PDB file of C-alpha atoms in Angstrom:
ATOM      1  CA  MET A 848     -23.837 -63.548  26.349  1.00 50.00           C
ATOM      2  CA  LYS A 849     -24.571 -60.071  24.997  1.00 53.00           C
ATOM      3  CA  ARG A 850     -22.660 -57.142  26.496  1.00 58.00           C
ATOM      4  CA  PRO A 851     -24.755 -54.235  27.718  1.00 60.00           C
ATOM      5  CA  THR A 852     -24.246 -50.956  25.835  1.00 57.00           C
ATOM      6  CA  ASP A 853     -21.991 -48.686  27.827  1.00 64.00           C
ATOM      7  CA  ARG A 854     -21.863 -44.907  27.752  1.00 59.00           C
ATOM      8  CA  ARG A 855     -18.692 -44.754  25.617  1.00 60.00           C
ATOM      9  CA  THR A 856     -20.205 -46.859  22.803  1.00 58.00           C
ATOM     10  CA  LEU A 857     -23.368 -44.781  22.830  1.00 51.00           C
ATOM     11  CA  LEU A 858     -21.419 -41.489  22.611  1.00 53.00           C
ATOM     12  CA  LEU A 859     -19.237 -42.806  19.763  1.00 58.00           C
ATOM     13  CA  THR A 860     -22.314 -43.878  17.812  1.00 57.00           C
ATOM     14  CA  VAL A 861     -24.063 -40.536  18.323  1.00 52.00           C
ATOM     15  CA  GLY A 862     -20.872 -38.637  17.408  1.00 55.00           C
ATOM     16  CA  ALA A 863     -20.361 -40.640  14.205  1.00 56.00           C
ATOM     17  CA  ALA A 864     -23.989 -40.039  13.192  1.00 54.00           C
ATOM     18  CA  ALA A 865     -23.616 -36.289  13.810  1.00 54.00           C
ATOM     19  CA  VAL A 866     -20.443 -36.093  11.692  1.00 52.00           C
ATOM     20  CA  ALA A 867     -22.093 -38.053   8.868  1.00 54.00           C
ATOM     21  CA  ALA A 868     -25.169 -35.798   8.947  1.00 54.00           C
ATOM     22  CA  ALA A 869     -23.047 -32.628   8.888  1.00 54.00           C
ATOM     23  CA  ALA A 870     -20.819 -33.868   6.050  1.00 52.00           C
ATOM     24  CA  ARG A 871     -23.653 -34.887   3.718  1.00 49.00           C
ATOM     25  CA  PRO A 872     -24.905 -31.341   2.805  1.00 49.00           C
ATOM     26  CA  VAL A 873     -21.346 -30.147   2.178  1.00 48.00           C
ATOM     27  CA  ALA A 874     -20.657 -33.012  -0.215  1.00 45.00           C
ATOM     28  CA  ALA A 875     -23.838 -32.213  -2.137  1.00 44.00           C
ATOM     29  CA  GLN A 876     -22.823 -28.621  -2.896  1.00 51.00           C
ATOM     30  CA  SER A 877     -21.593 -28.058  -6.436  1.00 59.00           C
ATOM     31  CA  THR A 878     -18.193 -26.484  -6.989  1.00 76.00           C
ATOM     32  CA  ASP A 879     -19.125 -25.421 -10.526  1.00 83.00           C
ATOM     33  CA  ILE A 880     -18.823 -21.759 -11.418  1.00 87.00           C
ATOM     34  CA  ARG A 881     -22.018 -20.534 -13.070  1.00 92.00           C
ATOM     35  CA  GLY A 882     -22.747 -17.289 -14.808  1.00 94.00           C
ATOM     36  CA  ALA A 883     -24.080 -15.397 -17.801  1.00 95.00           C
ATOM     37  CA  VAL A 884     -22.557 -13.458 -20.675  1.00 96.00           C
ATOM     38  CA  THR A 885     -24.204 -10.376 -22.192  1.00 96.00           C
ATOM     39  CA  PHE A 886     -23.161  -7.888 -24.881  1.00 96.00           C
ATOM     40  CA  GLU A 887     -22.549  -4.190 -24.220  1.00 94.00           C
ATOM     41  CA  SER A 888     -25.655  -1.969 -24.103  1.00 91.00           C
ATOM     42  CA  GLY A 889     -27.879  -5.060 -23.835  1.00 92.00           C
ATOM     43  CA  ALA A 890     -27.550  -5.786 -27.555  1.00 94.00           C
ATOM     44  CA  VAL A 891     -27.819  -9.237 -29.129  1.00 95.00           C
ATOM     45  CA  ILE A 892     -24.615 -11.273 -28.913  1.00 95.00           C
ATOM     46  CA  PRO A 893     -23.202 -11.592 -32.467  1.00 94.00           C
ATOM     47  CA  LYS A 894     -22.771 -14.957 -34.157  1.00 95.00           C
ATOM     48  CA  GLY A 895     -19.505 -16.734 -33.369  1.00 95.00           C
ATOM     49  CA  HIS A 896     -17.573 -18.967 -30.988  1.00 96.00           C
ATOM     50  CA  LEU A 897     -17.719 -17.908 -27.343  1.00 96.00           C
ATOM     51  CA  LYS A 898     -14.689 -19.127 -25.394  1.00 95.00           C
ATOM     52  CA  ILE A 899     -14.995 -18.864 -21.611  1.00 95.00           C
ATOM     53  CA  TYR A 900     -12.156 -19.742 -19.257  1.00 91.00           C
ATOM     54  CA  LEU A 901     -10.682 -19.113 -15.809  1.00 89.00           C
ATOM     55  CA  GLU A 902      -7.596 -16.931 -15.700  1.00 87.00           C
ATOM     56  CA  ASP A 903      -5.358 -15.850 -12.849  1.00 82.00           C
ATOM     57  CA  PRO A 904      -3.351 -12.753 -13.877  1.00 79.00           C
ATOM     58  CA  ALA A 905      -1.136 -13.149 -10.785  1.00 78.00           C
ATOM     59  CA  ILE A 906       0.408 -16.343 -12.214  1.00 76.00           C
ATOM     60  CA  GLN A 907       3.394 -15.588 -14.444  1.00 72.00           C
ATOM     61  CA  ASP A 908       3.581 -19.054 -16.071  1.00 69.00           C
ATOM     62  CA  ASN A 909       1.370 -18.842 -19.191  1.00 64.00           C
ATOM     63  CA  THR A 910       0.728 -22.597 -19.265  1.00 62.00           C
ATOM     64  CA  ARG A 911      -0.767 -22.525 -15.736  1.00 63.00           C
ATOM     65  CA  ARG A 912      -2.381 -19.072 -16.048  1.00 65.00           C
ATOM     66  CA  ARG A 913      -5.489 -20.326 -17.869  1.00 72.00           C
ATOM     67  CA  ALA A 914      -7.611 -23.174 -16.568  1.00 73.00           C
ATOM     68  CA  ALA A 915     -11.085 -24.702 -16.935  1.00 79.00           C
ATOM     69  CA  LYS A 916     -12.417 -23.637 -20.288  1.00 87.00           C
ATOM     70  CA  THR A 917     -15.590 -24.151 -22.261  1.00 91.00           C
ATOM     71  CA  ARG A 918     -16.746 -23.211 -25.738  1.00 94.00           C
ATOM     72  CA  ILE A 919     -20.291 -22.189 -26.653  1.00 95.00           C
ATOM     73  CA  GLU A 920     -21.679 -21.357 -30.093  1.00 95.00           C
ATOM     74  CA  SER A 921     -23.582 -18.077 -30.395  1.00 94.00           C
ATOM     75  CA  ASP A 922     -26.305 -18.152 -33.057  1.00 93.00           C
ATOM     76  CA  GLY A 923     -26.536 -14.364 -33.193  1.00 92.00           C
ATOM     77  CA  GLY A 924     -30.034 -14.226 -31.695  1.00 92.00           C
ATOM     78  CA  SER A 925     -29.521 -14.315 -27.906  1.00 93.00           C
ATOM     79  CA  LYS A 926     -29.070 -11.413 -25.534  1.00 95.00           C
ATOM     80  CA  THR A 927     -27.762 -13.676 -22.738  1.00 96.00           C
ATOM     81  CA  ILE A 928     -25.791 -16.907 -22.819  1.00 95.00           C
ATOM     82  CA  THR A 929     -25.429 -18.914 -19.612  1.00 95.00           C
ATOM     83  CA  PHE A 930     -22.411 -21.062 -18.816  1.00 94.00           C
ATOM     84  CA  SER A 931     -21.013 -23.434 -16.228  1.00 92.00           C
ATOM     85  CA  LEU A 932     -17.347 -24.230 -15.569  1.00 87.00           C
ATOM     86  CA  SER A 933     -15.895 -26.971 -13.419  1.00 82.00           C
ATOM     87  CA  PRO A 934     -12.680 -25.633 -11.905  1.00 74.00           C
ATOM     88  CA  PRO A 935      -9.739 -28.041 -11.874  1.00 65.00           C
ATOM     89  CA  ALA A 936      -9.019 -29.775  -8.579  1.00 62.00           C
ATOM     90  CA  SER A 937      -5.579 -28.172  -8.461  1.00 56.00           C
ATOM     91  CA  SER A 938      -6.916 -24.608  -8.549  1.00 54.00           C
ATOM     92  CA  THR A 939      -7.057 -22.717  -5.298  1.00 57.00           C
ATOM     93  CA  ALA A 940      -9.268 -19.797  -4.385  1.00 60.00           C
ATOM     94  CA  SER A 941      -7.184 -16.848  -5.486  1.00 70.00           C
ATOM     95  CA  PRO A 942      -8.389 -13.265  -4.988  1.00 75.00           C
ATOM     96  CA  THR A 943      -7.213 -12.425  -8.530  1.00 79.00           C
ATOM     97  CA  LEU A 944      -8.998 -15.332 -10.258  1.00 84.00           C
ATOM     98  CA  GLN A 945     -11.374 -14.138 -12.958  1.00 90.00           C
ATOM     99  CA  ILE A 946     -13.641 -15.395 -15.735  1.00 92.00           C
ATOM    100  CA  VAL A 947     -12.682 -14.281 -19.238  1.00 93.00           C
ATOM    101  CA  ALA A 948     -15.034 -14.511 -22.239  1.00 96.00           C
ATOM    102  CA  ARG A 949     -13.887 -14.072 -25.847  1.00 96.00           C
ATOM    103  CA  LEU A 950     -16.228 -13.965 -28.836  1.00 97.00           C
ATOM    104  CA  GLU A 951     -14.540 -14.907 -32.108  1.00 96.00           C
ATOM    105  CA  ARG A 952     -15.855 -15.166 -35.665  1.00 94.00           C
ATOM    106  CA  ALA A 953     -15.548 -18.435 -37.576  1.00 91.00           C
ATOM    107  CA  ASP A 954     -12.339 -17.168 -39.214  1.00 93.00           C
ATOM    108  CA  GLY A 955     -10.722 -16.554 -35.801  1.00 91.00           C
ATOM    109  CA  TRP A 956     -11.031 -12.759 -35.611  1.00 95.00           C
ATOM    110  CA  LEU A 957     -11.797 -11.437 -32.137  1.00 96.00           C
ATOM    111  CA  VAL A 958     -15.174  -9.659 -32.046  1.00 95.00           C
ATOM    112  CA  ALA A 959     -15.593  -8.915 -28.331  1.00 96.00           C
ATOM    113  CA  ARG A 960     -13.980  -9.616 -24.968  1.00 96.00           C
ATOM    114  CA  GLY A 961     -14.999  -9.270 -21.333  1.00 96.00           C
ATOM    115  CA  SER A 962     -13.953 -10.394 -17.873  1.00 95.00           C
ATOM    116  CA  ALA A 963     -15.265 -10.416 -14.320  1.00 95.00           C
ATOM    117  CA  GLN A 964     -13.929 -11.288 -10.873  1.00 91.00           C
ATOM    118  CA  ILE A 965     -15.231 -14.473  -9.302  1.00 86.00           C
ATOM    119  CA  LYS A 966     -17.196 -14.134  -6.082  1.00 80.00           C
ATOM    120  CA  ALA A 967     -17.541 -17.378  -4.156  1.00 74.00           C
ATOM    121  CA  GLY A 968     -21.062 -18.755  -4.095  1.00 77.00           C
ATOM    122  CA  SER A 969     -22.602 -16.235  -6.504  1.00 84.00           C
ATOM    123  CA  LEU A 970     -23.286 -16.067 -10.224  1.00 91.00           C
ATOM    124  CA  VAL A 971     -20.681 -14.381 -12.417  1.00 93.00           C
ATOM    125  CA  TYR A 972     -21.892 -11.818 -14.965  1.00 95.00           C
ATOM    126  CA  VAL A 973     -19.557 -10.990 -17.855  1.00 96.00           C
ATOM    127  CA  THR A 974     -20.254  -8.132 -20.285  1.00 97.00           C
ATOM    128  CA  LEU A 975     -18.653  -8.444 -23.706  1.00 97.00           C
ATOM    129  CA  ASN A 976     -17.214  -5.225 -25.123  1.00 96.00           C
ATOM    130  CA  ALA A 977     -16.673  -4.852 -28.861  1.00 95.00           C
ATOM    131  CA  VAL A 978     -13.048  -4.912 -29.974  1.00 93.00           C
ATOM    132  CA  MET A 979     -11.769  -2.067 -32.142  1.00 84.00           C
ATOM    133  CA  TYR A 980      -9.083  -2.764 -34.731  1.00 75.00           C
TER     134      TYR A 980
END
C-alpha cells in the first residue's frame, strides 16, 4: 500500500530543490582572475617574456609570498596582452593581494614592471613602466 505524501515530505522536497537551484549559479562562476597588460603611454609592448603572478606583500615568507603565475610571450607588436590566472585553493582574499607583471628580454634583463591591486569580480589592468638601469 502506498503512503500518502504528508506535508513534511513535501516541504523537504521543495527545500532541497530550492537549495540545489540556488547553488548551481554559484558553482558556475569562475574564480579565475582576468586582466590586461599595457605599456606606459599606450606604446607597443616590447618583445620578451611577460611573467604575471599574484603577490601578497603582507606575507613575510618569500616562498609563500608569490602564487599563481603564468608566462606569456610578447612578439613586440601588441599594445595590450590579456591574461587569466587561476588562484591556488589555499589563497585567501587579502586586501594587499596584487597582480605583478614583469617583462624580461630573452637574456633575462628586466625591461619593464607593473602591478595593480585586485578588485573582486572585476578585470585587472596593469601598466608596465620601463625600468631604468
